[in-house]
CSV table of C-alpha atoms in Angstrom, one decimal:
chain,number,residue,atom,x,y,z
A,68,SER,CA,-11.5,-1.8,9.5
A,69,ALA,CA,-12.5,1.1,7.3
A,70,VAL,CA,-14.3,0.6,4.1
A,71,ILE,CA,-12.8,2.9,1.3
A,72,SER,CA,-14.8,3.6,-1.9
A,73,GLN,CA,-12.9,5.1,-4.7
A,74,LYS,CA,-14.1,6.3,-8.0
A,75,PRO,CA,-13.8,6.2,-10.9
A,76,SER,CA,-12.5,2.7,-11.0
A,77,ARG,CA,-10.7,3.3,-14.4
A,78,ASP,CA,-10.5,6.0,-17.2
A,79,ILE,CA,-9.1,6.9,-20.4
A,80,CYS,CA,-8.1,10.5,-20.7
A,81,GLN,CA,-6.8,12.7,-23.4
A,82,ARG,CA,-3.2,14.3,-22.7
A,83,GLY,CA,-3.4,17.8,-21.5
A,84,THR,CA,-6.7,17.2,-19.5
A,85,SER,CA,-7.3,16.6,-15.8
A,86,LEU,CA,-8.9,14.0,-13.8
A,87,THR,CA,-10.2,14.0,-10.3
A,88,ILE,CA,-10.3,10.9,-8.3
A,89,GLN,CA,-12.5,10.7,-5.3
A,90,CYS,CA,-12.1,8.6,-2.2
A,91,GLN,CA,-14.8,8.1,0.5
A,92,VAL,CA,-14.4,6.4,3.8
A,93,ASP,CA,-17.2,4.8,5.6
A,94,SER,CA,-15.7,6.2,8.9
A,95,GLN,CA,-13.9,9.3,10.2
A,96,VAL,CA,-10.1,8.8,9.7
A,97,THR,CA,-7.3,10.9,10.8
A,98,MET,CA,-4.9,10.3,7.9
A,99,MET,CA,-5.6,9.7,4.2
A,100,PHE,CA,-2.9,9.0,1.6
A,101,TRP,CA,-2.6,8.8,-2.1
A,102,TYR,CA,-0.3,6.3,-3.9
A,103,ARG,CA,0.6,5.6,-7.4
A,104,GLN,CA,1.5,2.1,-8.6
A,105,GLN,CA,2.9,1.7,-12.1
A,106,PRO,CA,2.8,-1.6,-13.7
A,107,GLY,CA,4.8,-4.3,-12.1
A,108,GLN,CA,6.0,-1.8,-9.5
A,109,SER,CA,5.4,-1.2,-5.8
A,110,LEU,CA,3.5,1.6,-4.2
A,111,THR,CA,4.8,5.2,-4.2
A,112,LEU,CA,3.4,7.7,-1.9
A,113,ILE,CA,2.4,10.9,-3.5
A,114,ALA,CA,1.0,12.7,-0.6
A,115,THR,CA,-0.5,12.7,2.8
A,116,ALA,CA,-4.0,14.4,2.8
A,117,ASN,CA,-4.6,16.3,6.1
A,118,GLN,CA,-7.9,17.4,7.1
A,119,GLY,CA,-7.9,21.3,7.5
A,120,SER,CA,-4.4,21.7,6.2
A,121,GLU,CA,-2.6,21.4,3.0
A,122,ALA,CA,-1.4,18.1,1.9
A,123,THR,CA,2.1,17.0,2.5
A,124,TYR,CA,3.8,16.0,-0.8
A,125,GLU,CA,6.7,13.5,-1.2
A,126,SER,CA,9.6,14.2,-3.0
A,127,GLY,CA,9.0,14.2,-6.8
A,128,PHE,CA,5.4,15.3,-6.4
A,129,VAL,CA,4.2,18.8,-6.5
A,130,ILE,CA,0.8,20.6,-5.7
A,131,ASP,CA,0.4,22.0,-9.2
A,132,LYS,CA,0.5,18.5,-10.7
A,133,PHE,CA,-1.4,16.6,-8.1
A,134,PRO,CA,-3.8,19.0,-6.2
A,135,ILE,CA,-5.5,17.4,-3.2
A,136,SER,CA,-8.4,18.3,-1.1
A,137,ARG,CA,-9.6,16.9,2.2
A,138,PRO,CA,-12.6,18.8,3.2
A,139,ASN,CA,-13.6,16.4,6.0
A,140,LEU,CA,-12.7,13.3,7.9
A,141,THR,CA,-14.2,11.0,5.5
A,142,PHE,CA,-13.5,12.4,1.9
A,143,SER,CA,-10.7,13.4,-0.2
A,144,THR,CA,-9.8,14.1,-3.8
A,145,LEU,CA,-6.8,13.8,-6.0
A,146,THR,CA,-6.5,15.6,-9.3
A,147,VAL,CA,-4.1,14.6,-12.0
A,148,SER,CA,-3.5,17.8,-13.9
A,149,ASN,CA,-2.3,18.5,-17.5
A,150,MET,CA,-1.9,14.7,-18.1
A,151,SER,CA,0.7,13.0,-20.2
A,152,PRO,CA,1.2,9.2,-21.1
A,153,GLU,CA,3.7,9.1,-18.2
A,154,ASP,CA,0.9,9.6,-15.8
A,155,SER,CA,-0.8,6.3,-16.8
A,156,SER,CA,-0.9,4.3,-13.6
A,157,ILE,CA,-3.1,3.0,-11.0
A,158,TYR,CA,-3.9,5.7,-8.2
A,159,LEU,CA,-4.8,4.4,-4.8
A,160,CYS,CA,-6.3,5.9,-1.9
A,161,SER,CA,-5.5,4.8,1.6
A,162,ALA,CA,-6.7,5.6,5.3
A,163,SER,CA,-5.6,5.0,8.7
A,164,GLU,CA,-8.0,5.4,11.6
A,165,ASN,CA,-5.6,6.5,14.3
A,166,PRO,CA,-1.9,7.4,13.8
A,167,GLY,CA,0.3,5.4,16.2
A,168,VAL,CA,2.4,2.3,16.5
A,169,ASN,CA,-0.7,0.1,16.0
A,170,THR,CA,-2.1,2.0,13.1
A,171,GLU,CA,-3.3,-0.1,10.0
A,172,ALA,CA,-3.8,1.3,6.7
A,173,PHE,CA,-6.5,0.1,4.3
A,174,PHE,CA,-6.9,0.8,0.4
A,175,GLY,CA,-9.6,1.8,-2.0
A,176,GLN,CA,-10.1,-0.4,-5.1
A,177,GLY,CA,-7.9,1.8,-7.1
A,178,THR,CA,-8.3,4.0,-10.2
A,179,ARG,CA,-6.6,2.8,-13.3
A,180,LEU,CA,-5.7,5.8,-15.4
A,181,THR,CA,-4.7,5.4,-19.1
A,182,VAL,CA,-3.7,8.8,-20.8
A,183,VAL,CA,-3.7,8.7,-24.6
B,220,GLN,CA,16.4,7.2,2.6
B,221,LYS,CA,14.0,4.6,4.1
B,222,GLU,CA,14.0,1.4,2.1
B,223,VAL,CA,12.2,-1.8,2.4
B,224,GLU,CA,13.7,-4.7,0.4
B,225,GLN,CA,12.1,-7.9,-0.9
B,226,ASN,CA,13.1,-10.5,-3.2
B,227,SER,CA,10.8,-10.0,-6.4
B,228,GLY,CA,10.6,-13.6,-7.1
B,229,PRO,CA,8.7,-15.4,-8.3
B,230,LEU,CA,8.7,-17.8,-5.4
B,231,SER,CA,7.1,-21.1,-6.6
B,232,VAL,CA,5.9,-23.7,-4.1
B,233,PRO,CA,3.6,-26.6,-4.5
B,234,GLU,CA,0.2,-26.7,-3.0
B,235,GLY,CA,0.4,-27.8,0.6
B,236,ALA,CA,3.8,-26.6,1.3
B,237,ILE,CA,5.0,-23.7,3.3
B,238,ALA,CA,5.8,-20.5,1.5
B,239,SER,CA,8.3,-18.2,3.4
B,240,LEU,CA,8.5,-14.5,2.2
B,241,ASN,CA,11.2,-12.3,3.5
B,242,CYS,CA,11.8,-8.6,3.9
B,243,THR,CA,14.4,-6.2,5.2
B,244,TYR,CA,14.2,-2.6,6.3
B,245,SER,CA,16.6,0.2,6.7
B,246,ASP,CA,14.9,2.5,9.1
B,247,ARG,CA,15.9,1.2,12.5
B,248,GLY,CA,13.4,3.5,14.1
B,249,SER,CA,10.4,1.7,12.4
B,250,GLN,CA,8.2,0.0,15.0
B,251,SER,CA,5.3,-1.3,12.8
B,252,PHE,CA,5.3,-3.8,10.0
B,253,PHE,CA,2.6,-5.0,7.6
B,254,TRP,CA,2.2,-7.7,5.1
B,255,TYR,CA,-0.4,-6.9,2.3
B,256,ARG,CA,-1.5,-9.3,-0.4
B,257,GLN,CA,-2.2,-8.0,-3.8
B,258,TYR,CA,-3.9,-10.0,-6.6
B,259,SER,CA,-3.2,-8.9,-10.2
B,260,GLY,CA,-5.4,-5.9,-11.0
B,261,LYS,CA,-6.6,-5.4,-7.4
B,262,SER,CA,-5.6,-3.2,-4.6
B,263,PRO,CA,-3.4,-4.3,-1.6
B,264,GLU,CA,-5.3,-6.2,1.3
B,265,LEU,CA,-3.9,-6.1,4.8
B,266,ILE,CA,-3.2,-9.7,5.9
B,267,MET,CA,-0.9,-9.4,9.1
B,268,SER,CA,0.5,-6.7,11.2
B,269,ILE,CA,3.3,-7.1,13.7
B,270,TYR,CA,4.9,-4.8,16.2
B,271,SER,CA,6.8,-6.7,18.5
B,272,ASN,CA,9.9,-9.1,18.3
B,273,GLY,CA,8.9,-12.6,17.8
B,274,ASP,CA,6.1,-14.6,16.1
B,275,LYS,CA,2.5,-13.7,15.5
B,276,GLU,CA,0.2,-16.3,14.2
B,277,ASP,CA,-3.2,-15.9,12.4
B,278,GLY,CA,-4.6,-19.0,10.9
B,279,ARG,CA,-2.3,-20.1,8.2
B,280,PHE,CA,-0.2,-17.1,8.3
B,281,THR,CA,2.6,-16.3,10.8
B,282,ALA,CA,4.6,-13.2,10.8
B,283,GLN,CA,8.0,-12.9,12.3
B,284,LEU,CA,9.9,-10.0,13.4
B,285,ASN,CA,13.5,-9.5,14.4
B,286,LYS,CA,14.3,-5.7,15.1
B,287,ALA,CA,18.0,-6.4,15.8
B,288,SER,CA,18.4,-7.8,12.4
B,289,GLN,CA,15.8,-5.6,10.8
B,290,TYR,CA,14.1,-8.3,9.3
B,291,VAL,CA,10.4,-9.3,8.8
B,292,SER,CA,9.0,-12.6,7.3
B,293,LEU,CA,5.8,-14.2,6.4
B,294,LEU,CA,5.1,-17.9,6.6
B,295,ILE,CA,2.2,-19.2,4.8
B,296,ARG,CA,1.4,-22.8,5.8
B,297,ASP,CA,-0.6,-25.4,3.7
B,298,SER,CA,-0.3,-23.0,0.7
B,299,GLN,CA,-3.1,-22.8,-1.6
B,300,PRO,CA,-3.4,-21.9,-5.5
B,301,SER,CA,-5.7,-19.0,-4.1
B,302,ASP,CA,-2.5,-17.7,-2.2
B,303,SER,CA,-0.8,-16.9,-5.6
B,304,ALA,CA,-0.5,-13.2,-5.5
B,305,THR,CA,2.2,-10.5,-4.8
B,306,TYR,CA,2.9,-9.9,-1.1
B,307,LEU,CA,3.9,-6.5,-0.2
B,308,CYS,CA,6.1,-5.7,3.1
B,309,ALA,CA,5.6,-2.3,4.5
B,310,ALA,CA,7.1,-0.5,7.4
B,311,LEU,CA,5.8,2.4,9.3
B,312,GLY,CA,8.4,4.9,9.9
B,313,THR,CA,9.5,6.9,12.8
B,314,GLY,CA,6.8,9.3,13.7
B,315,TYR,CA,4.1,6.7,12.9
B,316,SER,CA,3.0,8.7,9.8
B,317,THR,CA,3.7,6.9,6.5
B,318,LEU,CA,4.4,3.5,5.1
B,319,THR,CA,7.4,2.5,3.1
B,320,PHE,CA,6.5,-0.5,1.0
B,321,GLY,CA,8.7,-3.0,-0.7
B,322,LYS,CA,8.6,-4.0,-4.2
B,323,GLY,CA,6.7,-7.2,-3.3
B,324,THR,CA,7.5,-10.8,-3.9
B,325,MET,CA,5.3,-12.8,-6.3
B,326,LEU,CA,4.2,-16.2,-4.9
B,327,LEU,CA,3.0,-18.9,-7.2
B,328,VAL,CA,1.4,-22.0,-5.7
B,329,SER,CA,0.9,-24.8,-8.1
B,330,PRO,CA,-1.7,-27.6,-7.7
């Protein structure tokens, strides 16, 4: 299984600022994903990060608020822009090695973001 | 809208008992299903995947899939206090692209 390193592990940010979260995979992966998990809740997919093309955003999430980069097959970043306290959450990076019926997704350690 | 439903729990079982976790899904086209374990403050960890109807066993864990009933379950035999966590069920949607997660079932195993 792929090993995923995510940083920072946590941060406290002022409202109105932006934070960029980095996700590094130890092998080339086809698909990378960004999730948000609010306290006591399940995972909500923000977007799929596609190498060589723009990210695909889920309903309720927009590129201006959550710009994503995917410069190669092992790395992606998620930026949380113009933050407000409502953005306080855990952000998780995930990766799948090969899309298909047997694909398995693995997660980074997560970034715990608090906006004050 | 694709949905995965789980009982939020908590499900409480004594040490050594069998814990049974259940999940239903709405997307009849889903082909692949996964169980993740998430300890408090940690990220989800994949523990089982199942793709075909029937049972799949891995150590103390057995995943069961019934596509006709759109039902997935996870049995944990000889439950240990270290199994206490939230268990997330996920379904891979039609097109094998994105996972839909349930809200998770909290399992508490008492010594």
